[in-house]
Short mmCIF file of C-alpha atoms in Angstrom, two decimals:
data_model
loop_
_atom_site.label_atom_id
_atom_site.label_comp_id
_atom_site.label_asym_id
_atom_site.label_seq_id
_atom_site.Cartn_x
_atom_site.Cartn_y
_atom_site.Cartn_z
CA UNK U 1 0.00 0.00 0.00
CA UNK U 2 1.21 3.56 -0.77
CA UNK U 3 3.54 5.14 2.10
CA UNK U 4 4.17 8.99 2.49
CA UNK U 5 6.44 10.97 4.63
CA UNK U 6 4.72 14.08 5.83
CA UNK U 7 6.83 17.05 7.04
CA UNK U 8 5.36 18.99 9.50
CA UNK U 9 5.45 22.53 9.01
CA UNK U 10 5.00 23.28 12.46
CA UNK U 11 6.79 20.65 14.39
CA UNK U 12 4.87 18.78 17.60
CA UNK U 13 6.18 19.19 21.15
CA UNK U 14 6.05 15.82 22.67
CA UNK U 15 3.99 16.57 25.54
CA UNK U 16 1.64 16.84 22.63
CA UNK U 17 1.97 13.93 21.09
CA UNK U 18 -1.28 12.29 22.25
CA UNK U 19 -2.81 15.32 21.08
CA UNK U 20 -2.25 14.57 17.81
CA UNK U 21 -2.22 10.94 18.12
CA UNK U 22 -5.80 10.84 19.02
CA UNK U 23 -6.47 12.89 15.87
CA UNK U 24 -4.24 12.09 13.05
CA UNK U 25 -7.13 9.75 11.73
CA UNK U 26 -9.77 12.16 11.22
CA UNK U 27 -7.60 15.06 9.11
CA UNK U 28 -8.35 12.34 6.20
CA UNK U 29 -10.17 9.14 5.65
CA UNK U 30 -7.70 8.60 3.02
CA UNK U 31 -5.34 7.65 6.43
CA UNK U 32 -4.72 3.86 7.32
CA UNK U 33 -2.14 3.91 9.38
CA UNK U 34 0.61 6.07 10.57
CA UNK U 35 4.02 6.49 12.57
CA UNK U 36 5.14 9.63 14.01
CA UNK U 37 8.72 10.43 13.62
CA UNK U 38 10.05 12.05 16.62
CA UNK U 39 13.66 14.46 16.47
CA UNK U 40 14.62 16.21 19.96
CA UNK U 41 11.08 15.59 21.74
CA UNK U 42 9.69 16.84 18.96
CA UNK U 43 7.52 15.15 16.19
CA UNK U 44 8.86 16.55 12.82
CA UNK U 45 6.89 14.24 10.33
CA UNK U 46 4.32 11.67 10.29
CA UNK U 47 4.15 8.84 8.08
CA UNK U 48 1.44 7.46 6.54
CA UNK U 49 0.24 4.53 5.09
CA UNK U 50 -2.90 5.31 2.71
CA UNK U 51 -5.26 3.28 -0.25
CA UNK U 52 -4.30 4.17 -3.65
CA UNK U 53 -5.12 7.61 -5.52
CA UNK U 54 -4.02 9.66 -2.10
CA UNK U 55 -2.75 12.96 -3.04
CA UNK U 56 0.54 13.65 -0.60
CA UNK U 57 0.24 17.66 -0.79
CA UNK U 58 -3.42 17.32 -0.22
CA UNK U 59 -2.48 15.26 2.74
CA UNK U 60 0.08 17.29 4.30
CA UNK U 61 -2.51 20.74 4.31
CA UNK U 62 -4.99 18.47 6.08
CA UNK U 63 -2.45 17.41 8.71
CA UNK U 64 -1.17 20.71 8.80
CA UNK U 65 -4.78 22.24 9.81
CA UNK U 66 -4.92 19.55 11.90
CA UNK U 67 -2.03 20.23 13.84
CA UNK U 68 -2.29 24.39 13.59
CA UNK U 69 -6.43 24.33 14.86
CA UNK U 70 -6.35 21.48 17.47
CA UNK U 71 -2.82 20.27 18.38
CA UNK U 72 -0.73 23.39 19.36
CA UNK U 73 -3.54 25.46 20.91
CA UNK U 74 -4.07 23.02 23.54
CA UNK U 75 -2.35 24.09 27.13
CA UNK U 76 -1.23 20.13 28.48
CA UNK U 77 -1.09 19.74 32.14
CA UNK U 78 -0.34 16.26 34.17
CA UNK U 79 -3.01 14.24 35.30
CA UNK U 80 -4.77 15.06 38.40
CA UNK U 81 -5.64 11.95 40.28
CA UNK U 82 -8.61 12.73 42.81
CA UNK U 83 -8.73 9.05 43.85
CA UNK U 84 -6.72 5.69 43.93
CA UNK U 85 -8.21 2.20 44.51
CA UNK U 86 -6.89 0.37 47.01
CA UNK U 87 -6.55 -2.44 45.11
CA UNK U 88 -3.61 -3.14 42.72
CA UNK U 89 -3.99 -4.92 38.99
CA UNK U 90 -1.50 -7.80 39.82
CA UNK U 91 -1.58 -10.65 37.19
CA UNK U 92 -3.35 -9.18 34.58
CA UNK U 93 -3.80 -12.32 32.13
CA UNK U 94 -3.13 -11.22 28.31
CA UNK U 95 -5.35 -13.97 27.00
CA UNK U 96 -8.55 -12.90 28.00
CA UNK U 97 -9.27 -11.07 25.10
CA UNK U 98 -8.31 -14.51 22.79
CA UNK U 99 -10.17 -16.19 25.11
CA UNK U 100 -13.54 -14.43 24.57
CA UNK U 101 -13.38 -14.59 21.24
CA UNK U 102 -12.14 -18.31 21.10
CA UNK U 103 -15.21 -19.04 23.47
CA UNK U 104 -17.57 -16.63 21.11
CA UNK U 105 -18.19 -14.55 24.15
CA UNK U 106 -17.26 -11.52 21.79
CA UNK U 107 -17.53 -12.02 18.11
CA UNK U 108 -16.61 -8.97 15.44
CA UNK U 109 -19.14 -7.90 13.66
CA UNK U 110 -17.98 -5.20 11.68
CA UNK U 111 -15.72 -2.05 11.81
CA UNK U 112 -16.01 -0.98 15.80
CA UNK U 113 -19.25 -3.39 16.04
CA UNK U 114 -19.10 -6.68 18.56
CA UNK U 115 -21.87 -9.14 19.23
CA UNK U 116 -21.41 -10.10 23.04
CA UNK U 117 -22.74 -13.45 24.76
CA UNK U 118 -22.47 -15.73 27.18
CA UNK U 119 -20.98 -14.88 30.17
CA UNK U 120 -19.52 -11.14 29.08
CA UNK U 121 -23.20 -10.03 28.56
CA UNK U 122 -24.63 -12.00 31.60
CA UNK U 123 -21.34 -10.08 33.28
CA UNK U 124 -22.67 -6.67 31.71
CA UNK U 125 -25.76 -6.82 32.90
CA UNK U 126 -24.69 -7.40 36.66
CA UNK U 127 -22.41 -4.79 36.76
CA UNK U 128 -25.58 -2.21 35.20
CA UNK U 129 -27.77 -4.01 37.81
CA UNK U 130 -25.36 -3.07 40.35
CA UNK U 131 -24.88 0.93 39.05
CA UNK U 132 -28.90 1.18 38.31
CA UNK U 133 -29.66 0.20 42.23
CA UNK U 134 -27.20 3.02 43.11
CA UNK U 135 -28.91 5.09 40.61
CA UNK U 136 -32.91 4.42 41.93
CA UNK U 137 -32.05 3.50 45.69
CA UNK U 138 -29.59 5.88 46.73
CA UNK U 139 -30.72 9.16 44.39
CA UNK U 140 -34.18 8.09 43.52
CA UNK U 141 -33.53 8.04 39.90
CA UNK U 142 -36.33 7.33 37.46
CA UNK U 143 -35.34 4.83 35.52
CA UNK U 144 -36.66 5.68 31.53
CA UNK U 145 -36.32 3.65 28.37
CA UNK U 146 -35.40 6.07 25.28
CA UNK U 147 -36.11 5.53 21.23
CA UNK U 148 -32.24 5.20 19.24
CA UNK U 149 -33.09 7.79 17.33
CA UNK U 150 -32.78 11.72 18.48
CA UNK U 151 -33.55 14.90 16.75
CA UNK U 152 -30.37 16.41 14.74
CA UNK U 153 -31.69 20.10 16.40
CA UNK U 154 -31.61 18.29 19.96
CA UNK U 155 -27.86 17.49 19.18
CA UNK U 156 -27.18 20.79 17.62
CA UNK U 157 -29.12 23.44 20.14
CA UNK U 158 -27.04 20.60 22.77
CA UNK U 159 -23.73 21.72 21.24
CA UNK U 160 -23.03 18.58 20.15
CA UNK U 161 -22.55 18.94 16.39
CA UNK U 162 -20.12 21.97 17.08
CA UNK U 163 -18.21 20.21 20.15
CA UNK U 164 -18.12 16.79 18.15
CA UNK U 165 -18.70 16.38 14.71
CA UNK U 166 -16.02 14.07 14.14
CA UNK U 167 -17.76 11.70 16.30
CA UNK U 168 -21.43 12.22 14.70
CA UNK U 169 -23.45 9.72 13.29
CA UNK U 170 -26.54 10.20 11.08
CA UNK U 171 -29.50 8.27 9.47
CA UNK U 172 -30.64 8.60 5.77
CA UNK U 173 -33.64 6.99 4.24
CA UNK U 174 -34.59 6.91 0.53
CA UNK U 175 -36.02 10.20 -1.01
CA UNK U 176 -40.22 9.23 -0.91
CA UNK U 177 -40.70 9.11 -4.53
CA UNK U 178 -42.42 6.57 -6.56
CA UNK U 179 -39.82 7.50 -9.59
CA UNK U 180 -36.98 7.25 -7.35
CA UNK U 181 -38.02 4.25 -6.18
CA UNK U 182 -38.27 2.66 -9.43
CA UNK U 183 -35.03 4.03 -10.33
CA UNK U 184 -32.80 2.65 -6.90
CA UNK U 185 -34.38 -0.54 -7.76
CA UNK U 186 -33.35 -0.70 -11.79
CA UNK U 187 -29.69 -0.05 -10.20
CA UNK U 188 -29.07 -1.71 -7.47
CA UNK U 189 -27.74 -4.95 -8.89
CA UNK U 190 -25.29 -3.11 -10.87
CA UNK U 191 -24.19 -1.15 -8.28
CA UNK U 192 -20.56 -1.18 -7.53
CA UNK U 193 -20.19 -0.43 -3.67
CA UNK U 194 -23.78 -0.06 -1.88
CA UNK U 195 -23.01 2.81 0.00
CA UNK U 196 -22.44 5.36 -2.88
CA UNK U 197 -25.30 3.83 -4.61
CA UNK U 198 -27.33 4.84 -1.33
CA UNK U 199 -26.42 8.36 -0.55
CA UNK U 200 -27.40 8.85 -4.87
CA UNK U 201 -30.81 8.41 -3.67
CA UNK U 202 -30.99 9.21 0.09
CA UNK U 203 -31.16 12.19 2.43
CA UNK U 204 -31.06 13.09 6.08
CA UNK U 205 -33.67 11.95 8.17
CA UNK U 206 -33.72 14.74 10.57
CA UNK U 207 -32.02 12.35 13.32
CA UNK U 208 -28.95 10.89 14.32
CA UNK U 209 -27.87 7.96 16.48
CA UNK U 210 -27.62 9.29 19.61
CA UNK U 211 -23.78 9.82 21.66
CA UNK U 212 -25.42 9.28 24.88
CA UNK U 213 -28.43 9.08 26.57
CA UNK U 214 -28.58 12.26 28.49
CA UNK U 215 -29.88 14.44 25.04
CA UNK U 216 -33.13 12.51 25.37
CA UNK U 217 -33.40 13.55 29.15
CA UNK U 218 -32.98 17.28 28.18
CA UNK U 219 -35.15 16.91 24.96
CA UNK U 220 -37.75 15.30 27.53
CA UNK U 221 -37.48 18.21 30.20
CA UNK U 222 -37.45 20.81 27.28
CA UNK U 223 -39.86 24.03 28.60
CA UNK U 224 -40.72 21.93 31.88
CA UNK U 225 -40.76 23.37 35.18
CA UNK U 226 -39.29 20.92 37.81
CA UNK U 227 -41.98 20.62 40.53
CA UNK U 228 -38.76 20.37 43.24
CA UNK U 229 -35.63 21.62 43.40
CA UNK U 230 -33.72 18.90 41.91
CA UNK U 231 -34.72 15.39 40.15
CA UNK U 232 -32.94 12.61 38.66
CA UNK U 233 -33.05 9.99 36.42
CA UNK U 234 -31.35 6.80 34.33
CA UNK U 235 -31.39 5.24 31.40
CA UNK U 236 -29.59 2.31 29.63
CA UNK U 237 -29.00 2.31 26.19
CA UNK U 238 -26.89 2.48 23.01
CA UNK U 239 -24.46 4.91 21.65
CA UNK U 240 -23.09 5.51 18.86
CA UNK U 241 -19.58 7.23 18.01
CA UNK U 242 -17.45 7.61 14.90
CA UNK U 243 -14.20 6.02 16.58
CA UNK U 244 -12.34 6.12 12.61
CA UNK U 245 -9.52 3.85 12.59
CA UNK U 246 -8.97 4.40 16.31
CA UNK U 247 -11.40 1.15 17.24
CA UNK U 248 -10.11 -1.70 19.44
CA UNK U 249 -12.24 -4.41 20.62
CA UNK U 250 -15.02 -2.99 23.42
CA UNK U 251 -12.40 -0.61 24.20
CA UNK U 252 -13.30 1.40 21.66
CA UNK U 253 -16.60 0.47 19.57
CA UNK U 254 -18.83 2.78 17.18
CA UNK U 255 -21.91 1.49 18.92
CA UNK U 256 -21.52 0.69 22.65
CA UNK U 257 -24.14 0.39 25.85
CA UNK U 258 -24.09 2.99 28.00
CA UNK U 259 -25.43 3.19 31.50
CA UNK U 260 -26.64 7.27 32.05
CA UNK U 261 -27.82 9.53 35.58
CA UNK U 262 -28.84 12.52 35.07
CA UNK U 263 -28.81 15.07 37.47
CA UNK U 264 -30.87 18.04 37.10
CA UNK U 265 -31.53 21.25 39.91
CA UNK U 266 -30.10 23.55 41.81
CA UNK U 267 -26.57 23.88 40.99
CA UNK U 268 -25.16 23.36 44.57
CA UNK U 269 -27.25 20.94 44.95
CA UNK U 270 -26.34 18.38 41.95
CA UNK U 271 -22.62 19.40 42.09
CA UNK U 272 -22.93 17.43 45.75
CA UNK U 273 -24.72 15.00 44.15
CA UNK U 274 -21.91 14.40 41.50
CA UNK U 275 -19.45 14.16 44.55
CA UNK U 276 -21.73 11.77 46.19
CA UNK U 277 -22.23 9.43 43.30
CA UNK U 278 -18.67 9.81 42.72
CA UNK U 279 -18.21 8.11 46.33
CA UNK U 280 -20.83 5.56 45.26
CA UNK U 281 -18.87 4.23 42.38
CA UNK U 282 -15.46 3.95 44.12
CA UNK U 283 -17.29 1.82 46.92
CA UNK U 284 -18.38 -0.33 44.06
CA UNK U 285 -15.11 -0.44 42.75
CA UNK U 286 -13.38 -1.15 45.74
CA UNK U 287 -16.37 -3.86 45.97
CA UNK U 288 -15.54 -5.51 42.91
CA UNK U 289 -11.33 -5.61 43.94
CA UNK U 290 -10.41 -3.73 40.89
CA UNK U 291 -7.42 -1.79 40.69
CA UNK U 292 -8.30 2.08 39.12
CA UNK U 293 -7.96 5.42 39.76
CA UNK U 294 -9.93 8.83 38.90
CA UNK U 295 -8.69 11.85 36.95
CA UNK U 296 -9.16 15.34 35.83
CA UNK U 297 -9.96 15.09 32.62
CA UNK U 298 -11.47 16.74 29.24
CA UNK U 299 -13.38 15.69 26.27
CA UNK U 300 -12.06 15.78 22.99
CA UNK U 301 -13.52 18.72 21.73
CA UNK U 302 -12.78 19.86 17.85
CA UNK U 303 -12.43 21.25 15.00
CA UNK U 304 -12.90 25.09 15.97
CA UNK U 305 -10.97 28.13 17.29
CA UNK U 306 -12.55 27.31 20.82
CA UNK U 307 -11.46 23.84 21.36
CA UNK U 308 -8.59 24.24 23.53
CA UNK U 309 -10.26 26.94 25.57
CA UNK U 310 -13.03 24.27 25.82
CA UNK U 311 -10.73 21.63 27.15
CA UNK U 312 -8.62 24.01 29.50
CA UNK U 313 -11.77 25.16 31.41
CA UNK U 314 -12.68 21.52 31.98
CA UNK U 315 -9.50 21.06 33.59
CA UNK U 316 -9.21 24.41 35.41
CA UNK U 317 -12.56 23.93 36.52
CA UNK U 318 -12.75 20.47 37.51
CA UNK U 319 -16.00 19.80 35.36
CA UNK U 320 -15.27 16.51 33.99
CA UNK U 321 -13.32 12.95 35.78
CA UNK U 322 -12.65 9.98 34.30
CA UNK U 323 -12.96 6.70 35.81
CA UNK U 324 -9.75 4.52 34.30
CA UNK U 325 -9.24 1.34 35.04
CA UNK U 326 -6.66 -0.90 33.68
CA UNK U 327 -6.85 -3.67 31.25
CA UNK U 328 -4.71 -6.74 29.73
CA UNK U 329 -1.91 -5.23 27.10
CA UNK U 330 -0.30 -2.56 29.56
CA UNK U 331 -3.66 -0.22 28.86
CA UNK U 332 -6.18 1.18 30.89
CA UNK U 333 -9.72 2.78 29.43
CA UNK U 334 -11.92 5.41 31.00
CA UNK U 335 -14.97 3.16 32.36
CA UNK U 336 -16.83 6.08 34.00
CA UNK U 337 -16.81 9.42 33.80
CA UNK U 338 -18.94 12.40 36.07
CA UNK U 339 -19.51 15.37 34.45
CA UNK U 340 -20.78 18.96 35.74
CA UNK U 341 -22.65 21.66 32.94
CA UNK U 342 -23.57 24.20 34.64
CA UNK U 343 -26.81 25.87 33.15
CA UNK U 344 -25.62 24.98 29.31
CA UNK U 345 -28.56 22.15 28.87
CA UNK U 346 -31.23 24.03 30.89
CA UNK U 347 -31.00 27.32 29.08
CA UNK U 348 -30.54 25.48 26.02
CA UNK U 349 -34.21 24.00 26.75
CA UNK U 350 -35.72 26.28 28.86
CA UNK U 351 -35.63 23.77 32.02
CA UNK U 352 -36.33 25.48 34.94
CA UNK U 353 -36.71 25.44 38.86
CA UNK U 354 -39.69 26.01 40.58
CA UNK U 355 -38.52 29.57 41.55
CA UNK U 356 -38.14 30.45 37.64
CA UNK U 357 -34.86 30.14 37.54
CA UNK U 358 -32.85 27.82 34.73
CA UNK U 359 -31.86 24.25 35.87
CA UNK U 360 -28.57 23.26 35.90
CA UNK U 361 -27.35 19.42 34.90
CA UNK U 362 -24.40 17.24 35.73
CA UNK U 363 -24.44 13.54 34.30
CA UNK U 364 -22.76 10.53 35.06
CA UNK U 365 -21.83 7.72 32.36
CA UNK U 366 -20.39 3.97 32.44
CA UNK U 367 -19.36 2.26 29.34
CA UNK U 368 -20.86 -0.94 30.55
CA UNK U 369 -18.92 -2.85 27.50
CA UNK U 370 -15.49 -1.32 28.82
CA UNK U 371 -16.65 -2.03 32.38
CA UNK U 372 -17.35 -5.33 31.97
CA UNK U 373 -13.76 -6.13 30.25
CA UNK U 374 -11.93 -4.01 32.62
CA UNK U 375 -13.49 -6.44 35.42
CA UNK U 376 -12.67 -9.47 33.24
CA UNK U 377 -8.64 -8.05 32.70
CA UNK U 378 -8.25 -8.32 36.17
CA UNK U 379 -10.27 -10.44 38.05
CA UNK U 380 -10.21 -13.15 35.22
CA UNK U 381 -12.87 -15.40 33.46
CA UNK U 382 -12.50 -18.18 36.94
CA UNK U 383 -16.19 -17.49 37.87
CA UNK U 384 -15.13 -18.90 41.63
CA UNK U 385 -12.50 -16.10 42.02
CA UNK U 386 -15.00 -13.71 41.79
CA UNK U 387 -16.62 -11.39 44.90
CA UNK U 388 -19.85 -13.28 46.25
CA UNK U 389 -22.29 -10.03 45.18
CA UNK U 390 -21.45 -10.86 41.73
CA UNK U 391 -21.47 -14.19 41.94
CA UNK U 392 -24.65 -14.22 43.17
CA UNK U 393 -26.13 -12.03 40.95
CA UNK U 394 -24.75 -14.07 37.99
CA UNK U 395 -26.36 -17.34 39.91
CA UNK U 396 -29.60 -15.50 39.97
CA UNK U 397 -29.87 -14.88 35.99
CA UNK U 398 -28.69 -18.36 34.96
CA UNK U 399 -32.05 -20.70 35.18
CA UNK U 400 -31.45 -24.03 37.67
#
């Protein structure tokens, strides 16, 4: 396959280098793979590895703009642990992975798609058993079911389409035409690749596939008045994610299961609430003997003048932490994270208190897919080397 050397025309400090290496896919889909090539803790070119037809100079802007609009402006800072599990990861076994997928536990189903079974998705659903009762019991959560699909405005008066389009995901249908009809049909055999032949005759729906659950809890709320001062609720469900070329098992998946709280009130009130449910979940952890810690953290906001600035007041602020446990292969992924807004979704909806005033929201997310192989990197697939609440749990699903 064609290779190109790319010369960076501003070079990358290295304390940047994840910066750019959790980018470098989406400047082109015409990328495949790359290597950065590093001179004095600096990287001075990237090489790439792309399909046939890929223009080098065309390349090189894109990285470039890449580079110049979301690399350098972003202010790094180490990570700020806020808590450690007591618990260490030992023996992390490197087969488990090969395992599940030599016992069809996890089967590929497609580009960042996996079909789960046996005991990982009797597994999943334990550990979302275990976060909704924290959810309902402790906060009084109401628990709500949502549709996949969501409004494109929801997502874009949400901010989402100018935080994260790289991560969008849409839905087309067929223009509703008789003639158009008739003419897809006359085609479609001939059709070289599907998906070209599709978007000939297709436009947007008006909806996407959602990122996460809590859109539908703010589209719900929209021009509500809270009866009280603060009210939560849950949902478990799937998301969906462009993750490129960046996929990797469940650790990184285009459509993954999600287990949501939403916190909406008073904003003293839910920011204690984050803290509290932020207590909650290491107790769990510390529960379930797994080795982890909790972080600072940002989201990967992009493609605008603001993105930096976006991530540097998350930091600054302490608005977002991450959850990160580690996994088999020397890696860790960010299981959880707990998430404060502000009044951003409740003037963005007209949510309000029952004094008038706008709602703020904070929001709390597991990736119940990453969860479940986190717990399975460490604690193993020996059922009987498990703590007794899970064990029990899983006892209770599987039919005597």
């Amino acid at each position: 396959m064609p290779r190109h050397r790319i010369l960076l025309r501003n070079t990358v400090p290295a304390s940047k280098r994840a910066e750019l290496e959790q980018r470098i896919f989406y400047a082109s889909s015409a990328i495949e793979d790359y290597r950065l090539v590093e001179e004095a803790d600096k990287v001075v070119a990237v090489e790439v590895v792309t399909g046939p037809g890929a223009d080098p100079a065309d390349l090189a802007r894109k990285v470039d703009l890449l580079i110049a609009n979301d690399v350098l402006p972003q202010r790094t800072r180490p990570a700020v642990v806020v808590w450690q599990s007591p618990h260490t990861a030992g023996q992390i076994e490197d087969d488990v992975w090969a395992r599940l997928e030599q016992t069809s536990a996890v089967v590929e189903m497609g580009e960042g798609l996996y079909a789960t079974g046996g005991l990982f998705t009797d597994l999943l659903s334990v550990l979302d058993d275990m976060l909704c009762e924290i959810a309902v019991d402790t906060f009084g959560a109401v628990p709500y079911r949502y549709p996949t699909l969501i409004s494109t405005d929801v997502l874009r008066r949400g901010g989402y389409l100018d935080a994260f389009p790289q991560f969008l995901m849409t839905a087309s249908r067929l223009h509703s035409d008789v003639e158009s009809y008739g003419a897809f049909l006359s085609g479609l055999d001939a059709a070289a690749d599907t998906s070209t032949y599709l978007d000939q005759f297709g436009e947007h729906l008006g909806h996407c596939l959602p990122p996460s659950m809590c859109f539908h809890t703010y589209r719900q709320l929209e021009h509500r008045q809270l009866p009280e001062d603060a009210a939560v609720f849950t949902a478990r469900g799937k998301s969906f994610r462009f993750e490129s070329r960046y996929r990797r098992g469940v650790e990184r998946l285009w459509d993954f299961t999600i287990r949501e709280i939403v916190f909406v009130g008073d904003g003293d009130r839910i920011a204690e609430q984050r803290k509290d449910f932020m207590r909650e979940t290491w107790r769990l952890v510390d529960e379930l003997g797994l080795a982890g810690q909790a972080e600072v953290a940002h989201d990967p906001f992009f493609g605008n003048e603001a993105t930096s600035q976006r991530a540097l007041a998350q930091r600054m602020m302490e608005l977002k932490y991450e959850l990160r446990l580690p996994v088999e292969g020397g890696r860790s992924v960010a299981a959880g994270s707990f998430n404060l807004h502000g009044d951003k979704f409740g003037s963005a909806f007209h949510i309000t208190l029952p004094d008038g005033s706008t709602a703020q929201t904070a929001c709390v997310g597991f990736g119940l897919e990453r969860l479940t192989y986190a717990f399975l990197s460490q604690r193993g697939l020996d059922v009987d080397r498990w703590p007794a609440s899970v064990r029990q749990r899983l006892q209770s699903r599987i039919p005597a």
